Coordinates of C-alpha atoms in Angstrom, one line a residue:
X15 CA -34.2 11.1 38.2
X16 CA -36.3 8.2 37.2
X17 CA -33.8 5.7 37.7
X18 CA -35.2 4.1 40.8
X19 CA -38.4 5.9 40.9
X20 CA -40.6 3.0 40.6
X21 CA -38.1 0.2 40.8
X22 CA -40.3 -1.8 42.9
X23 CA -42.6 -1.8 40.2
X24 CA -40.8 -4.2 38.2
X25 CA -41.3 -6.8 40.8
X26 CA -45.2 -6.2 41.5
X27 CA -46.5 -10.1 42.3
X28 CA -49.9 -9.1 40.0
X29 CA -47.9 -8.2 37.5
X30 CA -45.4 -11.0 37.4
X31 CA -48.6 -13.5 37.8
X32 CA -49.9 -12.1 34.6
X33 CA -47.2 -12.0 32.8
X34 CA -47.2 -16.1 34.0
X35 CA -50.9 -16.6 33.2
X36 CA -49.8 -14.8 29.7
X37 CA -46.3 -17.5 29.4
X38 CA -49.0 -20.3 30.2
X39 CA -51.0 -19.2 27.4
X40 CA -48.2 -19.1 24.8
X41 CA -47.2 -22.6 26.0
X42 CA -50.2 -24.2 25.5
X43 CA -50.6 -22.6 22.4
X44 CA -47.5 -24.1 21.7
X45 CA -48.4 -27.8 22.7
X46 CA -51.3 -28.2 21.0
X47 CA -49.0 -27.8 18.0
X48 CA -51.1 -26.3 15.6
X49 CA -54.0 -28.7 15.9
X50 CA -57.5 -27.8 14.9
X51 CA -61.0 -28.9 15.6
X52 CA -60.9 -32.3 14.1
X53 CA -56.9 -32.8 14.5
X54 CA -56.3 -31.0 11.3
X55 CA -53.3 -28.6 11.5
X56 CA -53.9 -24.9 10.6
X57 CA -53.1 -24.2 7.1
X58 CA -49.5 -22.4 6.6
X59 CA -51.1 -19.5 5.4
X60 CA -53.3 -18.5 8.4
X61 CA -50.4 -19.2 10.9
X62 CA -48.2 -17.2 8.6
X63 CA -51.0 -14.3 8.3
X64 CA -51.5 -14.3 12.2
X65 CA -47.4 -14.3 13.0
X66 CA -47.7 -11.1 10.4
X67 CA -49.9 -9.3 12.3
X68 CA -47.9 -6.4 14.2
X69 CA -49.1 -3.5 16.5
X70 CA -47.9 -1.7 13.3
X71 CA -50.7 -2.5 10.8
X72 CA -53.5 -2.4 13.9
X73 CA -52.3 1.5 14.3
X74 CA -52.5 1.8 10.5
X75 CA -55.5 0.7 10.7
X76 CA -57.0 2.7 13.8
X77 CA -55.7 5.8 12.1
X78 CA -53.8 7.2 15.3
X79 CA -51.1 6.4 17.6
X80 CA -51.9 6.0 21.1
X81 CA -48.6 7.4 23.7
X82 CA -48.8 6.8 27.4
X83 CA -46.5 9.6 28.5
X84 CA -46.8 12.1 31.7
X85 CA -47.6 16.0 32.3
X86 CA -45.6 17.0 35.4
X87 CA -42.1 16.9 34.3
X88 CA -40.4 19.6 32.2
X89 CA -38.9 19.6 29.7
X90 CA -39.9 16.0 29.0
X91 CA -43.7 16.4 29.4
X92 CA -45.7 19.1 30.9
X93 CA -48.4 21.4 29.9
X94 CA -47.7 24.8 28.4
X95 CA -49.6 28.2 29.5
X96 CA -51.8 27.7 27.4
X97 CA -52.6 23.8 28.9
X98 CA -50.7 22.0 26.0
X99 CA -49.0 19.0 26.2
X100 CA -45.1 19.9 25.7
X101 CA -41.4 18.7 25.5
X102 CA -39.1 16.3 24.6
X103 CA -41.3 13.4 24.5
X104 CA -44.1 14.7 23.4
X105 CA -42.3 16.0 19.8
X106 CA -41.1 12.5 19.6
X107 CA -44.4 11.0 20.1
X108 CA -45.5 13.6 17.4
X109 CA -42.7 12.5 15.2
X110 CA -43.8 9.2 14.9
X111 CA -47.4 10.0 14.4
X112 CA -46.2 12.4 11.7
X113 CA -44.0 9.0 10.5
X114 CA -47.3 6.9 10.1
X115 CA -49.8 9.4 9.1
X116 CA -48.3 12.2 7.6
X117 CA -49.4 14.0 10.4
X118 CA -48.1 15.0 13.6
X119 CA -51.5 15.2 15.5
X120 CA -52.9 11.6 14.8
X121 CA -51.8 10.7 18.5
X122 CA -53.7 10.4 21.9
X123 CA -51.5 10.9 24.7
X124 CA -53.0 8.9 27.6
X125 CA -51.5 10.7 30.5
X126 CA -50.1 8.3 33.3
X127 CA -47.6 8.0 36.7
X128 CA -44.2 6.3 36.1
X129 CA -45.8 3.5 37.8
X130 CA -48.6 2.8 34.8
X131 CA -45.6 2.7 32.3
X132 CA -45.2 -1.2 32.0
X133 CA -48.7 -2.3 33.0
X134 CA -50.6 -0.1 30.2
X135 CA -48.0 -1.8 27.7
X136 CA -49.0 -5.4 29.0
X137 CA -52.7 -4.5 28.9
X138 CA -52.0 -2.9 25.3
X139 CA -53.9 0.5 26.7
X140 CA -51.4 1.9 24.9
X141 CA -49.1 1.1 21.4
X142 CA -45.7 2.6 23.3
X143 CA -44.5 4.7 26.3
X144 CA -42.7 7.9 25.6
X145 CA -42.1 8.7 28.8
X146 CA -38.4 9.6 30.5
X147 CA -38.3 5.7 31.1
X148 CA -34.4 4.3 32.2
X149 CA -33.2 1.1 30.6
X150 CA -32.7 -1.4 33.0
X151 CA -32.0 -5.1 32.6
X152 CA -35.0 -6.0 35.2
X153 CA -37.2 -3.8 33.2
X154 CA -36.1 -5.3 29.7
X155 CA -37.9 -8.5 31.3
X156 CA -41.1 -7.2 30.8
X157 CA -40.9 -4.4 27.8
X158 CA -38.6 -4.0 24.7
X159 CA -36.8 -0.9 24.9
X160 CA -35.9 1.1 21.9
X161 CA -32.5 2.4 21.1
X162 CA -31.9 5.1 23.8
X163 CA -32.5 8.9 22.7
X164 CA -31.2 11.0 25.7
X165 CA -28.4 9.9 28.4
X166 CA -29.3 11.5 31.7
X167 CA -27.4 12.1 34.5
X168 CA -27.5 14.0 38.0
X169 CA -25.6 17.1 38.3
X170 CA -24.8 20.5 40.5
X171 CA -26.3 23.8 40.1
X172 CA -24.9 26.9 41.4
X173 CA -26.1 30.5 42.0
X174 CA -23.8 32.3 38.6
X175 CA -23.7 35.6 40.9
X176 CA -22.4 35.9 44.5
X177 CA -22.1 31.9 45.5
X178 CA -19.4 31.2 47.8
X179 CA -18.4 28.5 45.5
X180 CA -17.9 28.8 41.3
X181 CA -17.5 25.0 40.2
X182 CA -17.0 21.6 41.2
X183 CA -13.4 21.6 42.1
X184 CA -14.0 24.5 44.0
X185 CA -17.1 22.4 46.2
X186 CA -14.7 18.8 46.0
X187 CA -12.1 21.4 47.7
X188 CA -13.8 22.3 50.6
X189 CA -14.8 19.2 51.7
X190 CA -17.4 19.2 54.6
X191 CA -17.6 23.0 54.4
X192 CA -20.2 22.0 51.7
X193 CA -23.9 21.5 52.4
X194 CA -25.4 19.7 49.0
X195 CA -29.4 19.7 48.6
X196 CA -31.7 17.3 47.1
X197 CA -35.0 15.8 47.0
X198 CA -36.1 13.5 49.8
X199 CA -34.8 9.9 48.7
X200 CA -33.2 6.8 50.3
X201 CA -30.7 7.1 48.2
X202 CA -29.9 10.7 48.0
X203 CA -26.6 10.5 50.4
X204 CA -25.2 8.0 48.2
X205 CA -25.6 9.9 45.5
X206 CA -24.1 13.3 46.5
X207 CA -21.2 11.4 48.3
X208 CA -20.3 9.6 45.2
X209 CA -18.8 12.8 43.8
X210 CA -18.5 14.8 47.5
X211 CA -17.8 12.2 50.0
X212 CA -17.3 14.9 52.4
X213 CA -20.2 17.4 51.8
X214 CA -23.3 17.5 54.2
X215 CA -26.7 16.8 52.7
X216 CA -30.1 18.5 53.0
X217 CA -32.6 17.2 52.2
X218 CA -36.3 18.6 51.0
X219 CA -39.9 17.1 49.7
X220 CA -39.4 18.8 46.7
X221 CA -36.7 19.7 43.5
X222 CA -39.0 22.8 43.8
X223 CA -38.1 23.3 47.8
X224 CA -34.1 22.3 46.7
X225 CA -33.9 25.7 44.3
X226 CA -35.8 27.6 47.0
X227 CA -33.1 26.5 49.2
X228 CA -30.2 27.5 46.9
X229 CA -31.7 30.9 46.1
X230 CA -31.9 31.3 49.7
X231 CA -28.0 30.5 49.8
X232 CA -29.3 27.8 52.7
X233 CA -27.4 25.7 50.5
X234 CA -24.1 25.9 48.3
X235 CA -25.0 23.6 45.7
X236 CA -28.7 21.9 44.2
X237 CA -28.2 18.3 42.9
X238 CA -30.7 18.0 39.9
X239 CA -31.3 15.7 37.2
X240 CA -29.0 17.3 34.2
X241 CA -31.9 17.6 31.8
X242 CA -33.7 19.8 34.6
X243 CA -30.5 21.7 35.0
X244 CA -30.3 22.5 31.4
X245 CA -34.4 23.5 31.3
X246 CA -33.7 25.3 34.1
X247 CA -30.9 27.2 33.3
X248 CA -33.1 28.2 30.2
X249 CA -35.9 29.3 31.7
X250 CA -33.6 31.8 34.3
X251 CA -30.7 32.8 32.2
X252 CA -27.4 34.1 33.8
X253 CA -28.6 33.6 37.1
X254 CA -28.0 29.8 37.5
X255 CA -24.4 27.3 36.3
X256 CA -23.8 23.9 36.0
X257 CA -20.7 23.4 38.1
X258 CA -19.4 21.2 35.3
X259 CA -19.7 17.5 36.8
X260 CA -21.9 15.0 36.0
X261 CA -22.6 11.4 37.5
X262 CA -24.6 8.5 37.5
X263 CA -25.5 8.1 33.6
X264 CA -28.6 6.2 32.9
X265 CA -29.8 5.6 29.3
X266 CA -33.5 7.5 28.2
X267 CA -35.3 5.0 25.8
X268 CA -38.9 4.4 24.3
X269 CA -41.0 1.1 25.3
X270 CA -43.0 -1.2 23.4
X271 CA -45.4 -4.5 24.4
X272 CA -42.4 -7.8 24.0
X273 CA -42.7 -9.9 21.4
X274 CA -43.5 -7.7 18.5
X275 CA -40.3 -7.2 16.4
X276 CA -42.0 -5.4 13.4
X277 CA -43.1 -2.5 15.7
X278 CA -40.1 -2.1 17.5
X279 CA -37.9 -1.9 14.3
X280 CA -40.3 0.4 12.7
X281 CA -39.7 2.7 16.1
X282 CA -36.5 2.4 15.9
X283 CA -35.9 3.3 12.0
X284 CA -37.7 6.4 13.5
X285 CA -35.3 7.1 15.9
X286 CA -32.6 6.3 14.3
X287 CA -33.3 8.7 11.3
X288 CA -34.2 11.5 13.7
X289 CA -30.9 11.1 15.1
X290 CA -28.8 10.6 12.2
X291 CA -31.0 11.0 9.0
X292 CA -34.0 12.3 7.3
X293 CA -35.5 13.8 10.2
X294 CA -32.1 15.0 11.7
X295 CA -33.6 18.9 11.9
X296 CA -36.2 18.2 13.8
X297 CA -35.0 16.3 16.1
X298 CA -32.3 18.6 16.9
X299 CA -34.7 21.9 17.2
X300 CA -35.9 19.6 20.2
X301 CA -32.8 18.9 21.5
X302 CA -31.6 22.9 21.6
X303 CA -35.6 24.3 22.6
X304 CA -35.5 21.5 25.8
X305 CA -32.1 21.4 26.5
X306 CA -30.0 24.3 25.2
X307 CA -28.1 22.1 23.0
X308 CA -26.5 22.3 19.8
X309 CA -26.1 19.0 18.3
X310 CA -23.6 18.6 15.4
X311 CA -24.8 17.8 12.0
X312 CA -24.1 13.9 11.5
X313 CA -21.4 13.3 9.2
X314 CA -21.8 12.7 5.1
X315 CA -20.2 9.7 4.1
X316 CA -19.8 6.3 5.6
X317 CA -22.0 5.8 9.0
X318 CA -20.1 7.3 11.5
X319 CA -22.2 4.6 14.1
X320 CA -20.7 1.8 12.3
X321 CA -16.9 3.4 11.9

């Protein structure tokens, strides 16, 4: 889960000092008030034309989008057989470039670590992140995030033949009979005991080493992100289950550079429209090809989001 992955991040001193060096700019842009060479004010027109300008009409412009995403994380982002870029992000990546351009392949996809995701934003390498990013209010400090298209949360998986135990109330029953497995993380404990407070935990370097573990039966339960439960469970039918609990929501969103309103409501008319509108079939191919789901067909008649 990308929840605390690169928490620390958000607190980086070089990045909080330029993020002051670029406040001190704005403020002294600010005091001089306008003034020009000579003590004339700008005309209303050119302040009004350089407010106007957006990241919007400079992608226009270049003719392509440029996404900072990642290549290492099905079904979000990773590369194909065949070496292409894939998954959920990546068709809403294309989705917006087909928005602007008519054209889902007018995007470059410069490939990053979660730890580049705010820093290429504030150095404009990039026009957005599509990039499994969690909303959080320390985060929101430094990017705007659009409206959220994917709540993830961490879950169990079982073995669906032969496992000692067939569902959560069954592993809640047994108390510290249970031996849960997870990555290596600081917090894993917590988080297994906030729905098993008795259950051991094992831990291992990898998610990869955690499924080893549970096909080995050295462990009665996997604790995965949901999203790579549902992947997973896809890419093995019948042979591993959701035991049918999940915890810890967190909210998947977009992000974009602050201080650009124009872009960010353009983004999120995209969004919105996937998810309830004109582009409501595609994004819902996405939704059942990454995560096995069927998503209902949005209501006709008044907006169910404003009922």
């Amino acid at each position: 889960m990308d929840k605390r992955d690169d928490e620390a991040s958000t607190g980086d001193p070089a990045l909080n000092v330029e993020r002051r060096s670029m406040f001190a700019l704005g403020l002294a842009g600010a005091a001089l008030g306008g003034i020009a060479a000579g003590g004339l004010a700008l005309p209303a027109p050119a302040v009004a034309q350089a407010a106007a300008r957006s990241k919007l009409h400079v992608v226009k412009e270049r003719g392509k989008l440029i996404v900072g995403t990642g290549s290492t994380n099905p079904p979000w982002h990773f590369q194909d057989a065949s070496g292409k870029l894939v998954g959920m992000d990546i068709d809403l990546a294309r989705l917006l470039a087909k928005s602007l351009f008519d054209d889902p392949e007018k995007v470059e996809f410069v490939l990053q670590g979660s730890d580049a995701r705010i820093p290429s934003l504030i150095t404009d390498k990039v026009d957005i992140v599509v990039q499994w990013m969690t909303v959080t209010p320390g985060r929101a400090q430094q990017v705007e995030f659009t409206i959220p298209y994917y709540r993830e949360g961490v879950g169990l998986m079982l073995l669906a033949r032969g496992a000692k135990y067939k569902n959560f109330e069954e592993l809640k029953a047994a108390g510290s009979a249970v031996t849960i497995g997870g990555m290596l993380n600081v917090f894993l404990e917590e988080w297994v005991h906030k729905a098993l407070p008795q259950a051991k935990v094992d831990a291992f370097e990898s998610p990869d080493a955690a499924m080893q573990a549970l096909n080995a039966r050295r462990i009665d339960a996997s604790m995965q992100d949901q999203s790579a439960m549902r992947w997973l469970m896809q890419q093995a039918p019948g042979r591993f289950v959701d035991a049918g609990y999940g915890w810890m929501p967190n909210s998947y969103a977009s992000a974009v550079k602050l201080g650009d309103p124009i872009w960010l409501n353009w983004v999120n008319t995209v969004y919105k429209e996937a998810m309830m509108g004109v582009d409501f079939d595609t994004f819902a191919a996405s939704y059942k090809k990454w995560f096995g789901i069927d998503l209902p067909t949005p209501k006709v008649g008044f907006p169910q989001e404003f009922a």
